[in-house]
């Protein structure tokens, strides 16, 4: 039994606030008519989506990402995640086209004979999916429970009958003007969104610049503290009076002499010196580690600043291209307005010509009536009688 599908209005789809409904709609369409294997278990959409990566390099990335998702456990959850990633990648129409092109070889193994994917309406759906490429979707995949049952979508707001929305009073010029105005409003809204994004990026860049300055100050303070510690270490060495070789020999001799007297006192002093040296070395290592961390944080902040600058340049290029498109639309609008004025002028001139022709027609009709009266014999006899009667009188 073939399924009757009503035409889906692409303008309504472009105005949908959530990409989740789009993915859920596509999931229902692809799932309809999915059959069972002859000798194996039921066919799943996830098995069909994994076949797409054989023909498209971009599909390999999203398929690998879905496989690595820790929160998704079932086949249906992976299929929903794959649809969301494909929609964010703006490649959903291309992947759908790859499946339709291999309808006879691949889809017949997954779908029953009366399935929507094997019908002619699948090409119409592929054309409608191309319109979704103008939408920038940012959907959450990791934090959503994609394995559970989704809610039911009310399609009555987004469906219309073929030719039901067009009125006979609408002229082609009015429909073209409405389309141009809708495109203009969409470009202006996108331009405002891009301006807000650029402002946020500039604020983030200023924050990173301030953080970088603070990190530089902390680095200078850390360097000063290291210098102070080195000076303290030198002063302690001088205070402790580390001996030279000669002094060491003399000290050895004196130590041998004094060792007989104060062995215990010398051992305690040596232990104190060793303890102080270990503490100083540990403190120095800690300061060096902090310095390395500061250097790594500085490198990361510089890399983030470069990425932000690159993103800002790309946004500016996009804004310039959108402004050029807006100028082109304005030129087209003015040209259409000029053509409308020319049509009105032609209609006015033709009306004047029609009035003149009507006047000429009325004159010619009156002349024909007079000629007919003159050519009528009754009319001539009546005129003669009237003249003879008047003569007798």
Coordinates of C-alpha atoms in Angstrom, one line a residue:
X1 CA 0.0 0.0 0.0
X2 CA 1.5 3.3 -1.1
X3 CA 1.7 6.2 1.5
X4 CA 0.2 9.5 0.4
X5 CA 2.5 12.3 1.5
X6 CA 1.4 15.9 1.6
X7 CA 3.8 18.7 0.5
X8 CA 5.9 20.0 3.4
X9 CA 6.3 23.8 3.4
X10 CA 10.0 24.7 3.3
X11 CA 9.4 28.2 4.7
X12 CA 7.8 26.8 7.8
X13 CA 10.8 24.4 8.3
X14 CA 13.2 27.3 8.0
X15 CA 11.4 29.1 10.8
X16 CA 11.4 26.2 13.2
X17 CA 13.2 27.2 16.4
X18 CA 14.5 23.7 17.3
X19 CA 16.6 21.3 15.2
X20 CA 15.4 18.5 17.3
X21 CA 12.1 18.4 15.6
X22 CA 13.8 18.3 12.2
X23 CA 15.9 15.3 13.3
X24 CA 12.9 13.6 14.8
X25 CA 10.9 14.1 11.6
X26 CA 13.7 12.7 9.5
X27 CA 14.0 9.7 11.9
X28 CA 10.3 8.9 11.5
X29 CA 10.5 9.2 7.7
X30 CA 13.5 6.9 7.5
X31 CA 12.1 4.4 10.0
X32 CA 8.8 4.0 8.1
X33 CA 8.7 0.7 6.2
X34 CA 11.9 -0.7 7.7
X35 CA 11.7 -4.4 7.3
X36 CA 13.2 -7.5 8.9
X37 CA 16.0 -9.6 7.6
X38 CA 15.2 -12.9 5.9
X39 CA 17.5 -15.0 8.1
X40 CA 18.6 -12.4 10.7
X41 CA 17.3 -9.9 13.2
X42 CA 15.4 -6.7 12.4
X43 CA 17.2 -4.2 10.3
X44 CA 18.2 -1.0 12.1
X45 CA 18.7 2.6 10.8
X46 CA 22.1 2.6 12.5
X47 CA 23.3 -0.2 10.2
X48 CA 22.1 1.8 7.2
X49 CA 23.9 5.0 8.3
X50 CA 27.1 3.1 8.8
X51 CA 27.0 2.2 5.1
X52 CA 27.1 5.9 4.2
X53 CA 30.7 6.3 5.3
X54 CA 31.8 4.0 2.5
X55 CA 30.8 6.7 -0.1
X56 CA 31.5 10.0 1.8
X57 CA 34.6 11.0 3.7
X58 CA 32.7 13.5 5.8
X59 CA 30.4 10.8 7.1
X60 CA 33.3 8.9 8.6
X61 CA 33.9 11.6 11.2
X62 CA 30.4 11.7 12.5
X63 CA 30.0 7.9 12.4
X64 CA 33.2 7.6 14.5
X65 CA 32.0 10.3 16.9
X66 CA 28.7 8.5 17.4
X67 CA 30.5 5.2 18.1
X68 CA 32.6 6.9 20.8
X69 CA 29.6 8.5 22.6
X70 CA 29.5 7.0 26.1
X71 CA 25.9 8.0 26.9
X72 CA 24.3 6.3 23.8
X73 CA 23.8 2.5 24.2
X74 CA 21.1 1.5 21.6
X75 CA 20.9 1.4 17.8
X76 CA 18.1 3.9 17.7
X77 CA 20.0 6.3 20.0
X78 CA 23.0 6.2 17.7
X79 CA 20.8 6.8 14.7
X80 CA 19.3 9.9 16.3
X81 CA 22.8 11.2 17.3
X82 CA 24.0 10.6 13.7
X83 CA 21.0 12.6 12.3
X84 CA 21.8 15.5 14.6
X85 CA 25.5 15.5 13.7
X86 CA 24.6 15.4 10.0
X87 CA 22.2 18.3 10.4
X88 CA 24.9 20.4 12.2
X89 CA 27.4 19.4 9.5
X90 CA 24.8 20.6 6.8
X91 CA 25.3 17.3 4.9
X92 CA 22.0 15.6 5.7
X93 CA 20.6 16.2 2.1
X94 CA 23.8 14.9 0.6
X95 CA 23.8 11.7 2.7
X96 CA 20.1 11.2 1.8
X97 CA 20.9 11.6 -1.9
X98 CA 23.6 8.9 -1.6
X99 CA 21.0 6.5 -0.2
X100 CA 18.4 7.4 -2.9
X101 CA 21.0 6.8 -5.7
X102 CA 21.6 3.3 -4.4
X103 CA 17.9 2.5 -3.9
X104 CA 17.9 -0.7 -6.0
X105 CA 21.1 -2.1 -4.6
X106 CA 21.0 -1.1 -0.9
X107 CA 17.6 0.1 0.3
X108 CA 15.8 -3.0 -1.0
X109 CA 17.7 -5.0 1.6
X110 CA 16.5 -2.8 4.5
X111 CA 13.0 -1.7 3.5
X112 CA 9.8 -3.4 2.5
X113 CA 8.3 -3.0 -1.0
X114 CA 5.8 -0.3 0.0
X115 CA 8.2 1.8 2.1
X116 CA 8.5 5.5 1.6
X117 CA 12.2 5.4 0.9
X118 CA 11.5 3.2 -2.2
X119 CA 8.7 5.4 -3.5
X120 CA 8.9 8.4 -5.8
X121 CA 8.1 10.8 -2.9
X122 CA 11.6 10.2 -1.5
X123 CA 13.1 12.5 -4.2
X124 CA 10.7 15.2 -3.1
X125 CA 11.9 14.8 0.5
X126 CA 15.5 15.0 -0.7
X127 CA 14.8 18.4 -2.4
X128 CA 13.1 19.7 0.8
X129 CA 16.2 18.7 2.9
X130 CA 18.4 20.9 0.8
X131 CA 16.6 23.9 2.3
X132 CA 17.8 23.0 5.8
X133 CA 21.4 24.0 4.8
X134 CA 20.6 27.6 5.5
X135 CA 20.0 26.9 9.2
X136 CA 22.9 26.9 11.6
X137 CA 22.1 24.2 14.1
X138 CA 23.9 23.7 17.4
X139 CA 22.3 20.6 19.0
X140 CA 23.3 18.9 22.2
X141 CA 24.3 15.2 21.8
X142 CA 26.2 14.1 24.9
X143 CA 23.7 15.4 27.5
X144 CA 20.5 14.2 25.8
X145 CA 18.8 10.9 26.5
X146 CA 18.7 9.7 22.9
X147 CA 17.9 6.1 23.8
X148 CA 14.4 6.8 25.2
X149 CA 11.2 7.4 23.3
X150 CA 10.8 10.8 21.8
X151 CA 7.6 12.9 22.0
X152 CA 5.0 13.0 19.2
X153 CA 5.2 15.9 16.8
X154 CA 2.1 17.8 15.6
X155 CA 2.7 18.1 11.9
X156 CA -0.6 20.1 11.3
X157 CA 1.2 23.4 11.8
X158 CA 3.9 22.6 9.1
X159 CA 1.8 20.8 6.5
X160 CA -0.3 22.2 3.7
X161 CA -2.1 20.8 0.6
X162 CA -0.5 21.2 -2.8
X163 CA -1.6 24.6 -4.1
X164 CA -3.6 25.4 -1.0
X165 CA -1.7 28.4 0.1
X166 CA -1.8 30.2 -3.2
X167 CA -4.7 32.6 -3.9
X168 CA -5.9 33.4 -7.5
X169 CA -5.6 37.1 -6.8
X170 CA -1.8 36.9 -6.2
X171 CA 0.1 38.0 -9.3
X172 CA 3.6 36.8 -10.2
X173 CA 5.0 40.3 -9.4
X174 CA 3.6 40.3 -5.9
X175 CA 4.9 36.7 -5.2
X176 CA 8.4 37.7 -6.4
X177 CA 8.3 40.9 -4.3
X178 CA 7.3 38.9 -1.2
X179 CA 10.1 36.4 -1.8
X180 CA 12.7 39.2 -2.1
X181 CA 11.4 40.9 1.1
X182 CA 11.6 37.6 3.0
X183 CA 15.2 37.1 1.8
X184 CA 16.1 40.7 2.8
X185 CA 14.6 40.2 6.3
X186 CA 16.5 36.9 6.7
X187 CA 19.8 38.5 5.6
X188 CA 19.3 41.4 8.0
X189 CA 18.6 39.1 10.9
X190 CA 21.6 37.0 10.1
X191 CA 23.7 40.2 9.9
X192 CA 22.5 41.3 13.4
X193 CA 23.4 37.8 14.7
X194 CA 26.9 38.0 13.3
X195 CA 27.4 41.5 14.7
X196 CA 26.5 40.2 18.2
X197 CA 28.9 37.2 17.8
X198 CA 31.7 39.6 16.8
X199 CA 31.0 41.8 19.8
X200 CA 31.2 38.7 22.1
X201 CA 34.4 37.6 20.6
X202 CA 36.0 41.0 21.0
X203 CA 35.0 41.0 24.7
X204 CA 36.5 37.6 25.1
X205 CA 39.7 38.8 23.4
X206 CA 39.9 41.8 25.8
X207 CA 39.5 39.5 28.7
X208 CA 42.3 37.2 27.4
X209 CA 44.5 40.2 26.9
X210 CA 43.9 41.3 30.5
X211 CA 44.6 37.8 31.8
X212 CA 47.8 37.7 29.7
X213 CA 49.0 41.0 31.3
X214 CA 48.3 39.6 34.8
X215 CA 50.2 36.4 34.0
X216 CA 53.2 38.5 32.8
X217 CA 53.1 40.4 36.1
X218 CA 53.0 37.1 38.0
X219 CA 55.9 35.8 35.9
X220 CA 58.0 38.9 36.7
X221 CA 57.2 38.5 40.4
X222 CA 58.2 34.8 40.3
X223 CA 61.5 35.7 38.6
X224 CA 62.2 38.3 41.3
X225 CA 61.4 35.8 44.0
X226 CA 63.9 33.3 42.4
X227 CA 66.6 36.0 42.3
X228 CA 65.9 36.8 46.0
X229 CA 66.1 33.1 46.8
X230 CA 69.5 32.8 45.0
X231 CA 70.8 35.9 46.9
X232 CA 69.6 34.3 50.2
X233 CA 71.3 31.1 49.3
X234 CA 74.6 32.9 48.5
X235 CA 74.3 34.8 51.8
X236 CA 73.7 31.6 53.7
X237 CA 76.7 30.0 52.1
X238 CA 78.8 33.1 53.1
X239 CA 77.3 33.0 56.6
X240 CA 78.0 29.3 56.9
X241 CA 81.5 29.9 55.5
X242 CA 81.9 27.1 53.0
X243 CA 85.7 26.4 53.1
X244 CA 88.3 26.2 50.3
X245 CA 90.7 23.3 49.9
X246 CA 93.3 24.7 52.3
X247 CA 90.7 25.7 54.8
X248 CA 89.1 22.3 54.4
X249 CA 92.5 20.6 55.2
X250 CA 92.9 22.8 58.2
X251 CA 89.4 22.2 59.2
X252 CA 89.9 18.4 58.8
X253 CA 92.9 18.6 61.1
X254 CA 91.0 20.6 63.6
X255 CA 88.0 18.4 63.1
X256 CA 90.1 15.3 63.9
X257 CA 91.4 17.0 66.9
X258 CA 88.0 18.3 67.9
X259 CA 86.2 15.1 66.9
X260 CA 87.7 13.5 69.9
X261 CA 86.1 16.2 72.0
X262 CA 82.8 17.1 70.3
X263 CA 81.8 14.4 67.8
X264 CA 78.1 14.6 68.8
X265 CA 78.0 18.4 68.3
X266 CA 79.5 18.3 64.9
X267 CA 77.1 15.6 63.7
X268 CA 74.1 17.7 64.9
X269 CA 75.4 20.7 63.0
X270 CA 76.0 18.7 59.8
X271 CA 72.4 17.3 60.0
X272 CA 71.1 20.9 60.4
X273 CA 73.1 22.0 57.4
X274 CA 71.9 19.1 55.3
X275 CA 68.3 19.7 56.3
X276 CA 68.5 23.4 55.4
X277 CA 70.1 22.5 52.0
X278 CA 67.3 20.0 51.3
X279 CA 64.6 22.5 52.1
X280 CA 66.2 25.1 49.9
X281 CA 66.5 22.6 47.0
X282 CA 62.9 21.5 47.4
X283 CA 61.7 25.2 47.5
X284 CA 63.8 25.9 44.4
X285 CA 62.2 22.9 42.5
X286 CA 58.7 24.1 43.5
X287 CA 59.4 27.6 42.2
X288 CA 60.8 26.1 38.9
X289 CA 57.6 24.1 38.5
X290 CA 55.4 27.2 39.1
X291 CA 57.5 29.0 36.5
X292 CA 56.9 26.2 33.9
X293 CA 53.2 26.3 34.6
X294 CA 53.1 30.1 34.1
X295 CA 55.0 29.7 30.8
X296 CA 52.5 27.0 29.6
X297 CA 49.5 29.1 30.5
X298 CA 51.0 32.0 28.6
X299 CA 51.5 29.9 25.5
X300 CA 47.9 28.6 25.7
X301 CA 46.6 32.2 26.1
X302 CA 48.6 33.3 23.0
X303 CA 47.2 30.4 21.0
X304 CA 43.6 31.2 22.1
X305 CA 44.1 34.9 21.1
X306 CA 45.3 33.8 17.6
X307 CA 42.3 31.5 17.1
X308 CA 40.0 34.4 18.2
X309 CA 41.6 36.7 15.7
X310 CA 41.2 34.2 12.9
X311 CA 37.6 33.7 13.8
X312 CA 37.0 37.4 13.8
X313 CA 38.5 37.8 10.4
X314 CA 36.3 35.0 9.0
X315 CA 33.2 36.6 10.5
X316 CA 34.1 40.0 9.0
X317 CA 34.5 38.3 5.6
X318 CA 31.1 36.8 6.0
X319 CA 29.5 40.1 6.9
X320 CA 31.1 41.7 3.8
X321 CA 29.7 39.0 1.6
X322 CA 26.2 39.4 3.2
X323 CA 26.3 43.2 2.7
X324 CA 27.1 42.6 -1.0
X325 CA 24.2 40.2 -1.3
X326 CA 21.9 42.9 0.3
X327 CA 23.1 45.5 -2.1
X328 CA 22.3 43.1 -5.0
X329 CA 18.8 42.5 -3.6
X330 CA 18.2 46.2 -3.3
X331 CA 19.3 46.7 -7.0
X332 CA 16.9 43.9 -8.0
X333 CA 14.1 45.5 -6.0
X334 CA 14.6 48.9 -7.7
X335 CA 14.6 47.3 -11.1
X336 CA 11.4 45.5 -10.4
X337 CA 9.8 48.8 -9.1
X338 CA 10.9 50.5 -12.4
X339 CA 9.4 47.7 -14.5
X340 CA 6.1 48.1 -12.5
X341 CA 6.0 51.8 -13.2
X342 CA 6.6 51.1 -16.9
X343 CA 3.7 48.6 -17.0
X344 CA 1.4 51.1 -15.3
X345 CA 2.3 53.7 -17.9
X346 CA 1.6 51.3 -20.7
X347 CA -1.7 50.4 -19.2
X348 CA -2.6 54.1 -18.9
X349 CA -1.7 54.8 -22.6
X350 CA -3.7 51.7 -23.7
X351 CA -6.7 53.0 -21.8
X352 CA -6.5 56.3 -23.6
X353 CA -6.3 54.5 -26.9
X354 CA -9.3 52.4 -26.0
X355 CA -11.3 55.6 -25.2
X356 CA -10.4 57.1 -28.5
X357 CA -11.4 54.0 -30.4
X358 CA -14.7 53.9 -28.5
X359 CA -15.4 57.6 -29.6
X360 CA -14.5 56.7 -33.2
X361 CA -16.7 53.6 -33.0
X362 CA -19.7 55.7 -31.7
X363 CA -19.2 58.2 -34.6
X364 CA -19.0 55.4 -37.2
X365 CA -22.1 53.7 -35.8
X366 CA -24.1 57.0 -35.9
X367 CA -23.0 57.5 -39.5
X368 CA -24.0 54.0 -40.4
X369 CA -27.5 54.6 -38.9
X370 CA -27.9 57.8 -40.9
X371 CA -26.8 56.0 -44.1
X372 CA -29.3 53.2 -43.4
X373 CA -32.1 55.7 -42.9
X374 CA -31.3 57.4 -46.2
X375 CA -31.2 54.1 -48.1
X376 CA -34.6 52.9 -46.7
X377 CA -37.5 53.3 -49.4
X378 CA -40.2 53.9 -46.8
X379 CA -38.2 56.6 -45.4
X380 CA -38.0 58.3 -48.9
X381 CA -41.7 57.9 -49.6
X382 CA -42.6 59.4 -46.3
X383 CA -40.4 62.3 -46.9
X384 CA -42.0 62.9 -50.4
X385 CA -45.6 62.8 -49.1
X386 CA -44.7 65.2 -46.3
X387 CA -43.3 67.6 -48.9
X388 CA -46.3 67.4 -51.3
X389 CA -48.7 67.9 -48.4
X390 CA -46.8 70.9 -47.3
X391 CA -47.0 72.2 -50.9
X392 CA -50.8 71.9 -51.2
X393 CA -51.2 73.8 -48.0

